[in-house]
Coordinates of N, CA and C in Angstrom, one line a residue:
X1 N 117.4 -156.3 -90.0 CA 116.0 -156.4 -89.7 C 115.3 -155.1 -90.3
X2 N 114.3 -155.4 -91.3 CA 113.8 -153.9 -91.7 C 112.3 -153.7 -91.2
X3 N 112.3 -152.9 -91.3 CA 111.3 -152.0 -90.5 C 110.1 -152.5 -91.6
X4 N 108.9 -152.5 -90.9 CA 107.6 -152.9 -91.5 C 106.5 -151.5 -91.8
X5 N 106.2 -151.2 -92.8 CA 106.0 -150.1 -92.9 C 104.0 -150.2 -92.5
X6 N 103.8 -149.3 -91.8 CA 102.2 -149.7 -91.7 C 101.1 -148.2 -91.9
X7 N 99.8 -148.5 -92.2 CA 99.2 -147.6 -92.5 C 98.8 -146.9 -91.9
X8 N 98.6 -145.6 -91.7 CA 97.5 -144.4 -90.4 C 96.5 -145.3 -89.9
X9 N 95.7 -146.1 -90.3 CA 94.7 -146.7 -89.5 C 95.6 -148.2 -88.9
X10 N 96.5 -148.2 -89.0 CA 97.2 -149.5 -88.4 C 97.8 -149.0 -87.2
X11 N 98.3 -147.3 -87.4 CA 99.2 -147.1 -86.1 C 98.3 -146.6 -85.4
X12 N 97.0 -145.9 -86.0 CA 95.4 -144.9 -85.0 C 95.4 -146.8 -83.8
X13 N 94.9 -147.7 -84.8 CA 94.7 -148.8 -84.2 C 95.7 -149.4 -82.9
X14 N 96.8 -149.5 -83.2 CA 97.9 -149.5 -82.7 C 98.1 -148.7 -81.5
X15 N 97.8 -147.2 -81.4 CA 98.0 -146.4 -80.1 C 96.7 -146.8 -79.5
X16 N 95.6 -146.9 -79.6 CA 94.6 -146.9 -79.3 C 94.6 -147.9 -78.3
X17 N 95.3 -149.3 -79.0 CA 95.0 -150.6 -78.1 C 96.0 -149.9 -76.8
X18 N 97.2 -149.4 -77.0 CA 98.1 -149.1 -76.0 C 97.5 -148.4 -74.5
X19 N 96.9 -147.3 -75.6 CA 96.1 -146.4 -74.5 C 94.7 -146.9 -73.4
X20 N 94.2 -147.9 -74.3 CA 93.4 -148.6 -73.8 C 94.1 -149.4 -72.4
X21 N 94.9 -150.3 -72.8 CA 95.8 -151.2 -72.3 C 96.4 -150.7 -70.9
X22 N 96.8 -149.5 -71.4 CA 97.8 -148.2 -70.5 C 96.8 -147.6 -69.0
X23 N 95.7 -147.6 -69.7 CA 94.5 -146.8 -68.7 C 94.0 -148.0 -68.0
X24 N 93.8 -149.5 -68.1 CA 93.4 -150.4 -67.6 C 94.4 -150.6 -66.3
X25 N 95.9 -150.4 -66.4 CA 96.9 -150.5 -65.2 C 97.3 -149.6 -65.1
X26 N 97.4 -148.3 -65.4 CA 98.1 -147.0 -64.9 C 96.9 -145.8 -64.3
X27 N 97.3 -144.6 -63.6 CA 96.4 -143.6 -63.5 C 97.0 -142.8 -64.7
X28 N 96.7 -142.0 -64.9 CA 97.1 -140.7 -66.1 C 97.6 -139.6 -64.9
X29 N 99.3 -139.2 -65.5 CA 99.2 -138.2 -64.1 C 99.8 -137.4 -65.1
X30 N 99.2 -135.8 -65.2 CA 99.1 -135.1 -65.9 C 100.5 -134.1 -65.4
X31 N 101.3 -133.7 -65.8 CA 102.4 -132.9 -64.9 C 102.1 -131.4 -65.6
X32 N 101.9 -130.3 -65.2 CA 102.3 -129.0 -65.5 C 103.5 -128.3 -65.4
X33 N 104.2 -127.9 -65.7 CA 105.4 -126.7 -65.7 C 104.9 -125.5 -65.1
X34 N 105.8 -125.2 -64.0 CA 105.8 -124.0 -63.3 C 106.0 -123.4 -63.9
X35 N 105.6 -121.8 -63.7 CA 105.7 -120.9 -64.2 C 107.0 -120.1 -63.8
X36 N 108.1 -120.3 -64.8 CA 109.3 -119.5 -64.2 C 109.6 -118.2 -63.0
X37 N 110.3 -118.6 -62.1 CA 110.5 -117.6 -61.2 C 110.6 -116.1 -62.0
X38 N 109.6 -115.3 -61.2 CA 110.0 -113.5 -62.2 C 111.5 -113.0 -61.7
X39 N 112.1 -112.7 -62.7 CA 113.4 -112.1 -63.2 C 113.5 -110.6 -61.9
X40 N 114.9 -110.8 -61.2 CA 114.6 -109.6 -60.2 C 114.7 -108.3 -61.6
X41 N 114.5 -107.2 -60.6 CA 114.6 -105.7 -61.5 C 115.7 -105.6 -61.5
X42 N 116.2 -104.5 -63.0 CA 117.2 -104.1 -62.8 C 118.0 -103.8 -61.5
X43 N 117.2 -103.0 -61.1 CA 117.6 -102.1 -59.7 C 117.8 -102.9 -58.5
X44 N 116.9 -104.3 -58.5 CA 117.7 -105.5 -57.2 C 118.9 -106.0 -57.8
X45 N 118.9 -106.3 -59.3 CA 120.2 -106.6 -59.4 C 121.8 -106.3 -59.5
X46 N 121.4 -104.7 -59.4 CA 122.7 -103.6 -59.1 C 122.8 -103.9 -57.7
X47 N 121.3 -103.8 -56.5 CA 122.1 -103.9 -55.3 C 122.7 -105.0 -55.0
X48 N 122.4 -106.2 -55.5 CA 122.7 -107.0 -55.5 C 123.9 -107.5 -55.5
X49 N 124.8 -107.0 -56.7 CA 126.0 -106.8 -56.9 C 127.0 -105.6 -55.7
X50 N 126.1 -104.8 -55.7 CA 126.8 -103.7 -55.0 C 126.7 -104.3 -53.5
X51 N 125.7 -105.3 -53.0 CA 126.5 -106.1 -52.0 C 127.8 -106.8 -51.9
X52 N 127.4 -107.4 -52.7 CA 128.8 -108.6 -53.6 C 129.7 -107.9 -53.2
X53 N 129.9 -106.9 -54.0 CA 131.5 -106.4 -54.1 C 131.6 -105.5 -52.6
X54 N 130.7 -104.9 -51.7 CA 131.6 -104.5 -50.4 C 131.7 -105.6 -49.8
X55 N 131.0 -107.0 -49.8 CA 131.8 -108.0 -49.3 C 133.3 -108.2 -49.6
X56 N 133.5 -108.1 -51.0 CA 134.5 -108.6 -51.7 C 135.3 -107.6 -51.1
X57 N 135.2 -105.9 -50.8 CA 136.0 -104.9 -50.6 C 136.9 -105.5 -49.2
X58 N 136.1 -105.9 -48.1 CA 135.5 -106.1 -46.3 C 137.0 -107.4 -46.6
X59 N 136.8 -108.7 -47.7 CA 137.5 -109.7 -47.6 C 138.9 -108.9 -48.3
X60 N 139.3 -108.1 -49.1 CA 140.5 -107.8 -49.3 C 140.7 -107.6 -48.2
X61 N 140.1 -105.9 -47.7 CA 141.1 -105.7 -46.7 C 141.6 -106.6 -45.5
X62 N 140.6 -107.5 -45.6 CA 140.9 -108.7 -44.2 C 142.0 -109.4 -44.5
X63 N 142.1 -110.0 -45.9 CA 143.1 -111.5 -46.5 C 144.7 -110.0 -47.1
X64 N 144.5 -108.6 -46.5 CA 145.5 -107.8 -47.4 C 145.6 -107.6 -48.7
X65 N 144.7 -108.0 -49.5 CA 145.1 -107.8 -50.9 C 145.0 -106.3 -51.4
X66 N 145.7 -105.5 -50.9 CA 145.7 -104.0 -51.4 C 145.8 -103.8 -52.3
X67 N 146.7 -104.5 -53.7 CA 146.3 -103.8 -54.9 C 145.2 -104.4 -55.6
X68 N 143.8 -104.6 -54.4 CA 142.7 -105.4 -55.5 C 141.9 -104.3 -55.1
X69 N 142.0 -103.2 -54.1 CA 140.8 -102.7 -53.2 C 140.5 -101.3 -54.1
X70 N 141.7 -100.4 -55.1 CA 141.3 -99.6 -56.0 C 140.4 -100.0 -57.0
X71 N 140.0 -101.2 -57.6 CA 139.5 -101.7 -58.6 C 138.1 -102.0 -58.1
X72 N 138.2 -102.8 -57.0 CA 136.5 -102.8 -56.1 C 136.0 -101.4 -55.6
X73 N 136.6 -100.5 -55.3 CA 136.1 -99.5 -54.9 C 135.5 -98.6 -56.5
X74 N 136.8 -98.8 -57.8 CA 135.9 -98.5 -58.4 C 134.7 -99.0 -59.3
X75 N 134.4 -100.4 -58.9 CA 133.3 -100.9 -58.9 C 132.1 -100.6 -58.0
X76 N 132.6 -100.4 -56.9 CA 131.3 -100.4 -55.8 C 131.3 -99.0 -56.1
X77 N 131.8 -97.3 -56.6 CA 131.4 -96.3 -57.2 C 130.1 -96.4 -58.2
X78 N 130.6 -97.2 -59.6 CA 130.0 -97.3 -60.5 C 128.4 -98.0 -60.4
X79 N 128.8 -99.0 -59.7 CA 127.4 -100.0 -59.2 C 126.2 -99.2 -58.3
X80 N 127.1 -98.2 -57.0 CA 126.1 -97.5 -56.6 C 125.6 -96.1 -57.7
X81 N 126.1 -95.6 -58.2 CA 125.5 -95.3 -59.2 C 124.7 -95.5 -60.1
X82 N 124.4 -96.6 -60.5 CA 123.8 -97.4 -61.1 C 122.5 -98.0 -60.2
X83 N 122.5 -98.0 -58.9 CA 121.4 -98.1 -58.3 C 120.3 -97.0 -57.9
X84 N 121.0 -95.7 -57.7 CA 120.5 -94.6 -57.7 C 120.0 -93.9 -59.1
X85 N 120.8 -94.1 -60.4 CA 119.9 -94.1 -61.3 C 118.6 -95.2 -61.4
X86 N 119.0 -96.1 -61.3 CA 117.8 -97.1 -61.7 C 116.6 -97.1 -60.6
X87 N 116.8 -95.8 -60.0 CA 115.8 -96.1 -58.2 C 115.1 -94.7 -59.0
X88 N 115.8 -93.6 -60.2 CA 115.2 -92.6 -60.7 C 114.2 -92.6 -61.2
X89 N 114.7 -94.3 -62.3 CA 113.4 -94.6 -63.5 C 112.5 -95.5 -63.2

């Protein structure tokens, strides 16, 4: 089946009847896009983390996993660090 090729005033004509057509049984419902949630700050997202991981420290010691709690502690060092600088600037 090949395609029928038609002119700018064949397809202007063409939407037109549709829209016409379209507006006679439908409402027009216009949708907008929300405006994306704002991005936390740096500095909620260090605490944020620096929650995370004393949970994460609270659940080693609970479940025993002692050789995980050197590594989160020196995460939860670094992270609070990172919150007290970013509380500077």
């Amino acid at each position: 089946m090949q395609r029928q090729l038609r002119t700018p005033e064949e397809v202007a004509a063409f939407k037109a009847a549709n829209l016409a057509a379209n507006a006679r049984n439908k409402q027009v419902v216009v949708i907008k896009a929300e405006r994306p949630a704002p991005r936390p700050t740096q500095r909620q997202q260090f605490a944020a983390d620096l929650r995370e991981t004393e949970d994460m420290i609270r659940a080693a010691k609970r479940q025993g996993l002692l050789q995980a709690i050197p590594a989160l502690i020196g995460r939860h060092n670094t992270l609070t660090a990172l919150v007290n600088n970013a509380a500077l600037t």
